[in-house]
Amino acid sequence: MNTYDLLVVGSANADLVVGVERRPAAGETVLGSDLVVHPGGKGANQAVAAARLGARTALLARVGDDGHGTLLRESMESAGVDTSGVLVGGAPTGVALITVDPSGDNSIVVSPGANGRLTPDDVRAAGELFAGAKVVSTLLEIPLETVAEVARSVADGARLVLNPSPPAPLPDEVLAVCDPLIVNEHEARVVLGAETEGGPGDWDDWARALLALGPRSVVITLGSEGALVADASGSSRVASVKVEAVDTTGAGDAFTAALAWKLGTGASLADAAAYAARVGAAAVTKEGAQASYPTADEVAAL
């Protein structure tokens, strides 16, 4: 029997957010709003998003023995995340420096801190978490060798979801386990390792090129154009949900978490992506990352 619907292995950051009239160009200084600190990090975000939807969720991560680490643990526990896998110490808690403009678009710089100290040994020591998880989701805000160990640790019959963000070329052993690999346009270019040309009419070609690298399935997120899902049986488009964006911070994490959870319930890739699109749309209508994540009832009402 599975203990968890979703195990997330990834980062936990404090998001330091400043609103700006426009994001600065190189060498330019702009004035912003008062600083606001939110719990964030792509791993913690995914865990909170899934737990808010009702998934039994655990997080394997590392934070510092500091105030930001306390903030993150309290936020996750209040959302219902099992934090027994959240390790403490080794470096200060990771920090994301975020500017958000009036359209809701953001720019982010991440200082990994303790996230960079999450090791393959930490993964091997968390065997009970992996043994109890239907789906494991991971990302690249932790060391790549740790991600590779996650891919080796997924239990038989479980599924690995990977969003390679921030993007980097991926080893074959990781790609071969991804089901799905979730990428946006920029991440797809990096994973493919080439200057990929084209646009909306070529997404099917992009998906085939990504599948040729080894993942069992692929999801390409296309912002306002929705998403494309593909596996060996073919590809299909998923429509976007139109909302007025307030802050896009963490919306991609909400999408990934919702998709991963739905796959664990037996949903098809297309149906899981369609649900995830609704969750991501609900998230952009509020400020912050974790604070913006909807419950299942709020998604149904969208």
Short mmCIF file of C-alpha atoms in Angstrom, two decimals:
data_model
loop_
_atom_site.label_atom_id
_atom_site.label_comp_id
_atom_site.label_asym_id
_atom_site.label_seq_id
_atom_site.Cartn_x
_atom_site.Cartn_y
_atom_site.Cartn_z
CA MET A 1 0.00 0.00 0.00
CA ASN A 2 1.31 3.45 -0.91
CA THR A 3 1.90 5.88 1.93
CA TYR A 4 2.21 8.89 -0.40
CA ASP A 5 0.48 9.97 -3.57
CA LEU A 6 3.51 12.16 -4.34
CA LEU A 7 7.07 12.40 -3.08
CA VAL A 8 8.85 15.58 -4.14
CA VAL A 9 12.65 15.64 -4.06
CA GLY A 10 13.89 19.17 -4.55
CA SER A 11 14.57 22.64 -3.28
CA ALA A 12 13.17 24.78 -0.49
CA ASN A 13 13.87 28.52 -0.68
CA ALA A 14 12.81 31.74 0.93
CA ASP A 15 11.40 33.95 -1.86
CA LEU A 16 12.42 37.60 -1.41
CA VAL A 17 9.98 39.50 -3.63
CA VAL A 18 10.02 43.13 -4.77
CA GLY A 19 7.43 44.68 -7.09
CA VAL A 20 8.82 46.95 -9.82
CA GLU A 21 7.30 49.15 -12.51
CA ARG A 22 9.67 47.46 -14.95
CA ARG A 23 12.49 44.99 -14.56
CA PRO A 24 15.93 46.61 -14.74
CA ALA A 25 18.15 46.40 -17.79
CA ALA A 26 21.88 45.59 -17.46
CA GLY A 27 23.61 48.24 -15.35
CA GLU A 28 20.32 49.91 -14.39
CA THR A 29 18.88 50.53 -10.92
CA VAL A 30 15.12 50.81 -10.39
CA LEU A 31 13.11 51.48 -7.24
CA GLY A 32 10.70 48.83 -6.03
CA SER A 33 8.09 48.12 -3.40
CA ASP A 34 8.69 46.98 0.17
CA LEU A 35 10.38 43.59 0.41
CA VAL A 36 8.05 40.64 1.07
CA VAL A 37 9.34 37.20 2.12
CA HIS A 38 7.38 34.13 1.00
CA PRO A 39 8.11 30.42 1.46
CA GLY A 40 9.16 29.03 -1.91
CA GLY A 41 11.61 26.85 -3.83
CA LYS A 42 10.44 24.59 -6.62
CA GLY A 43 10.44 21.47 -4.46
CA ALA A 44 8.60 22.99 -1.52
CA ASN A 45 6.21 24.72 -3.93
CA GLN A 46 5.29 21.44 -5.60
CA ALA A 47 4.78 19.72 -2.26
CA VAL A 48 2.49 22.47 -0.94
CA ALA A 49 0.55 22.68 -4.22
CA ALA A 50 -0.14 18.94 -4.23
CA ALA A 51 -1.06 18.86 -0.53
CA ARG A 52 -3.50 21.75 -1.00
CA LEU A 53 -5.23 19.73 -3.70
CA GLY A 54 -5.63 16.82 -1.29
CA ALA A 55 -2.65 14.63 -2.24
CA ARG A 56 -0.77 12.73 0.46
CA THR A 57 2.56 14.45 -0.05
CA ALA A 58 6.09 14.23 1.34
CA LEU A 59 9.17 16.35 0.63
CA LEU A 60 12.83 15.32 0.67
CA ALA A 61 14.87 18.53 0.85
CA ARG A 62 17.47 20.38 2.91
CA VAL A 63 17.15 23.77 4.64
CA GLY A 64 19.41 25.79 6.91
CA ASP A 65 19.16 26.02 10.67
CA ASP A 66 17.83 29.58 10.41
CA GLY A 67 14.67 31.65 10.32
CA HIS A 68 14.03 31.00 6.64
CA GLY A 69 14.21 27.26 7.28
CA THR A 70 11.69 27.57 10.09
CA LEU A 71 9.37 29.59 7.83
CA LEU A 72 9.51 26.88 5.17
CA ARG A 73 8.87 23.97 7.51
CA GLU A 74 5.92 25.74 9.14
CA SER A 75 4.40 26.62 5.76
CA MET A 76 4.66 23.04 4.51
CA GLU A 77 3.32 21.51 7.71
CA SER A 78 0.35 23.88 7.73
CA ALA A 79 -0.48 22.73 4.17
CA GLY A 80 -0.35 19.08 5.24
CA VAL A 81 3.03 18.10 3.78
CA ASP A 82 4.95 15.33 5.56
CA THR A 83 8.26 17.08 6.39
CA SER A 84 10.01 14.08 7.96
CA GLY A 85 12.34 14.12 4.94
CA VAL A 86 13.27 17.80 5.31
CA LEU A 87 16.88 17.76 6.55
CA VAL A 88 18.40 20.69 8.46
CA GLY A 89 21.91 22.08 8.29
CA GLY A 90 24.96 22.18 6.05
CA ALA A 91 24.44 25.73 4.76
CA PRO A 92 21.96 28.62 5.03
CA THR A 93 18.51 28.08 3.56
CA GLY A 94 18.35 28.77 -0.17
CA VAL A 95 17.06 32.17 -1.27
CA ALA A 96 15.34 33.34 -4.46
CA LEU A 97 15.54 37.04 -5.35
CA ILE A 98 12.42 37.87 -7.37
CA THR A 99 11.24 41.02 -9.16
CA VAL A 100 7.63 41.15 -10.36
CA ASP A 101 6.35 43.74 -12.84
CA PRO A 102 2.74 45.03 -13.15
CA SER A 103 1.89 42.38 -15.78
CA GLY A 104 2.75 39.62 -13.32
CA ASP A 105 5.91 38.53 -15.16
CA ASN A 106 8.95 37.88 -13.00
CA SER A 107 12.74 37.57 -13.06
CA ILE A 108 14.44 35.28 -10.55
CA VAL A 109 17.98 34.74 -9.25
CA VAL A 110 18.48 31.75 -6.93
CA SER A 111 21.19 31.28 -4.28
CA PRO A 112 20.98 27.50 -3.67
CA GLY A 113 22.39 27.42 -0.14
CA ALA A 114 21.39 24.19 1.62
CA ASN A 115 19.74 22.90 -1.56
CA GLY A 116 23.21 22.35 -3.00
CA ARG A 117 24.03 20.10 -0.03
CA LEU A 118 21.24 17.59 -0.71
CA THR A 119 23.35 14.58 -1.63
CA PRO A 120 22.92 11.12 -3.19
CA ASP A 121 23.56 9.73 0.31
CA ASP A 122 20.52 11.69 1.54
CA VAL A 123 18.46 10.04 -1.19
CA ARG A 124 19.72 6.56 -0.34
CA ALA A 125 18.91 7.17 3.34
CA ALA A 126 15.30 8.01 2.43
CA GLY A 127 14.41 4.56 1.14
CA GLU A 128 11.14 4.39 3.08
CA LEU A 129 9.89 7.58 1.42
CA PHE A 130 10.61 6.18 -2.04
CA ALA A 131 9.14 2.78 -1.24
CA GLY A 132 5.86 4.43 -0.21
CA ALA A 133 5.42 6.83 -3.15
CA LYS A 134 3.17 6.32 -6.20
CA VAL A 135 4.86 9.19 -8.04
CA VAL A 136 8.18 10.94 -7.48
CA SER A 137 8.75 14.46 -8.80
CA THR A 138 12.12 16.15 -8.98
CA LEU A 139 13.89 19.14 -10.55
CA LEU A 140 17.30 20.71 -11.06
CA GLU A 141 17.56 23.17 -8.14
CA ILE A 142 19.45 20.36 -6.41
CA PRO A 143 22.71 18.73 -7.63
CA LEU A 144 22.44 16.69 -10.83
CA GLU A 145 24.13 13.69 -9.20
CA THR A 146 21.36 13.76 -6.59
CA VAL A 147 18.72 13.82 -9.34
CA ALA A 148 20.43 10.80 -10.92
CA GLU A 149 20.20 8.95 -7.60
CA VAL A 150 16.50 9.87 -7.40
CA ALA A 151 16.01 8.27 -10.83
CA ARG A 152 17.71 5.09 -9.57
CA SER A 153 15.62 5.06 -6.38
CA VAL A 154 12.08 5.19 -7.80
CA ALA A 155 10.21 2.07 -6.69
CA ASP A 156 8.99 -0.55 -9.14
CA GLY A 157 5.62 0.51 -10.51
CA ALA A 158 6.08 4.14 -9.48
CA ARG A 159 6.49 7.04 -11.89
CA LEU A 160 9.17 9.75 -12.13
CA VAL A 161 8.20 13.28 -13.18
CA LEU A 162 11.04 15.68 -13.95
CA ASN A 163 10.96 19.40 -14.68
CA PRO A 164 14.58 20.26 -15.61
CA SER A 165 14.56 23.75 -14.15
CA PRO A 166 16.93 25.51 -14.19
CA PRO A 167 17.69 23.65 -17.43
CA ALA A 168 20.79 21.58 -18.07
CA PRO A 169 21.70 18.65 -20.34
CA LEU A 170 20.45 15.43 -18.76
CA PRO A 171 22.20 12.03 -18.53
CA ASP A 172 20.63 9.15 -20.43
CA GLU A 173 19.91 7.21 -17.23
CA VAL A 174 17.71 10.05 -15.97
CA LEU A 175 15.94 10.68 -19.29
CA ALA A 176 15.08 6.99 -19.61
CA VAL A 177 13.02 7.06 -16.40
CA CYS A 178 11.12 10.34 -16.98
CA ASP A 179 7.38 9.81 -17.41
CA PRO A 180 6.88 12.63 -18.22
CA LEU A 181 9.69 15.10 -18.81
CA ILE A 182 8.04 18.53 -18.40
CA VAL A 183 9.71 21.46 -20.19
CA ASN A 184 8.92 24.96 -21.38
CA GLU A 185 10.36 26.32 -24.63
CA HIS A 186 13.64 27.47 -23.08
CA GLU A 187 14.14 24.22 -21.15
CA ALA A 188 13.40 22.20 -24.30
CA ARG A 189 16.14 24.02 -26.20
CA VAL A 190 18.71 23.28 -23.49
CA VAL A 191 17.74 19.62 -23.10
CA LEU A 192 17.89 19.11 -26.87
CA GLY A 193 21.35 20.64 -26.85
CA ALA A 194 20.90 22.52 -30.10
CA GLU A 195 19.59 25.79 -31.47
CA THR A 196 16.09 24.54 -32.07
CA GLU A 197 14.26 26.74 -34.52
CA GLY A 198 10.55 27.15 -35.01
CA GLY A 199 7.42 28.04 -33.15
CA PRO A 200 3.82 26.94 -32.65
CA GLY A 201 3.65 24.90 -35.86
CA ASP A 202 6.70 22.89 -34.86
CA TRP A 203 5.86 21.77 -31.31
CA ASP A 204 5.10 18.22 -32.51
CA ASP A 205 8.60 18.06 -34.01
CA TRP A 206 10.06 19.31 -30.74
CA ALA A 207 8.15 16.65 -28.82
CA ARG A 208 9.38 13.89 -31.14
CA ALA A 209 12.95 15.12 -30.77
CA LEU A 210 12.62 15.08 -26.98
CA LEU A 211 11.09 11.59 -26.99
CA ALA A 212 13.99 10.40 -29.12
CA LEU A 213 16.31 11.24 -26.22
CA GLY A 214 14.67 8.54 -24.11
CA PRO A 215 11.86 9.79 -21.85
CA ARG A 216 8.68 7.73 -21.84
CA SER A 217 6.51 10.81 -22.25
CA VAL A 218 6.90 14.57 -22.68
CA VAL A 219 4.90 17.66 -21.76
CA ILE A 220 5.82 21.00 -23.34
CA THR A 221 4.23 23.96 -21.56
CA LEU A 222 3.45 26.85 -23.90
CA GLY A 223 2.22 29.64 -21.63
CA SER A 224 -0.88 31.30 -23.06
CA GLU A 225 -0.98 28.67 -25.82
CA GLY A 226 -1.54 25.82 -23.35
CA ALA A 227 0.57 22.69 -23.51
CA LEU A 228 1.44 19.75 -25.72
CA VAL A 229 1.61 16.20 -24.40
CA ALA A 230 3.29 13.35 -26.24
CA ASP A 231 4.27 9.72 -25.83
CA ALA A 232 4.85 6.73 -28.11
CA SER A 233 1.17 6.72 -29.11
CA GLY A 234 1.20 10.29 -30.44
CA SER A 235 0.67 13.87 -29.26
CA SER A 236 -2.21 16.20 -28.40
CA ARG A 237 -2.73 19.81 -27.40
CA VAL A 238 -4.11 21.02 -24.07
CA ALA A 239 -5.87 24.38 -24.06
CA SER A 240 -4.88 27.15 -21.69
CA VAL A 241 -7.28 28.64 -19.14
CA LYS A 242 -7.76 32.39 -19.55
CA VAL A 243 -7.41 34.40 -16.34
CA GLU A 244 -6.07 37.82 -15.35
CA ALA A 245 -2.52 37.22 -14.10
CA VAL A 246 -1.41 38.94 -10.90
CA ASP A 247 1.85 37.07 -10.22
CA THR A 248 3.20 34.11 -12.19
CA THR A 249 5.73 33.11 -9.50
CA GLY A 250 5.44 29.39 -8.80
CA ALA A 251 2.69 28.71 -11.34
CA GLY A 252 4.83 26.19 -13.20
CA ASP A 253 5.45 24.33 -9.94
CA ALA A 254 1.71 24.15 -9.30
CA PHE A 255 1.21 22.77 -12.83
CA THR A 256 3.85 20.08 -12.33
CA ALA A 257 2.54 19.04 -8.92
CA ALA A 258 -1.05 18.79 -10.11
CA LEU A 259 -0.06 16.79 -13.17
CA ALA A 260 2.09 14.41 -11.12
CA TRP A 261 -0.68 13.83 -8.59
CA LYS A 262 -3.33 13.21 -11.25
CA LEU A 263 -1.10 10.70 -13.04
CA GLY A 264 -0.85 8.78 -9.78
CA THR A 265 -4.65 8.54 -9.64
CA GLY A 266 -4.66 6.83 -13.04
CA ALA A 267 -5.52 9.84 -15.21
CA SER A 268 -4.24 9.91 -18.78
CA LEU A 269 -1.39 12.27 -19.58
CA ALA A 270 -3.72 14.59 -21.52
CA ASP A 271 -6.35 14.67 -18.77
CA ALA A 272 -3.72 15.23 -16.08
CA ALA A 273 -2.25 18.12 -18.09
CA ALA A 274 -5.67 19.68 -18.61
CA TYR A 275 -6.31 19.60 -14.86
CA ALA A 276 -2.83 20.97 -14.19
CA ALA A 277 -3.52 23.87 -16.55
CA ARG A 278 -6.51 24.83 -14.41
CA VAL A 279 -4.42 24.64 -11.23
CA GLY A 280 -1.67 26.77 -12.77
CA ALA A 281 -4.23 29.33 -13.94
CA ALA A 282 -5.75 29.60 -10.47
CA ALA A 283 -2.28 30.13 -9.00
CA VAL A 284 -1.46 33.19 -11.13
CA THR A 285 -4.53 35.07 -9.88
CA LYS A 286 -2.93 35.62 -6.44
CA GLU A 287 0.40 37.00 -5.24
CA GLY A 288 3.23 34.76 -4.10
CA ALA A 289 3.96 31.13 -4.78
CA GLN A 290 2.71 28.83 -2.02
CA ALA A 291 0.16 31.38 -0.79
CA SER A 292 -1.44 31.37 -4.24
CA TYR A 293 -2.03 27.63 -4.55
CA PRO A 294 -5.68 26.57 -4.78
CA THR A 295 -7.63 23.80 -3.10
CA ALA A 296 -9.44 21.25 -5.25
CA ASP A 297 -12.73 23.09 -4.63
CA GLU A 298 -11.19 26.37 -5.86
CA VAL A 299 -9.97 24.65 -9.02
CA ALA A 300 -13.43 23.19 -9.64
CA ALA A 301 -14.95 26.67 -9.30
CA LEU A 302 -12.53 28.28 -11.79
#
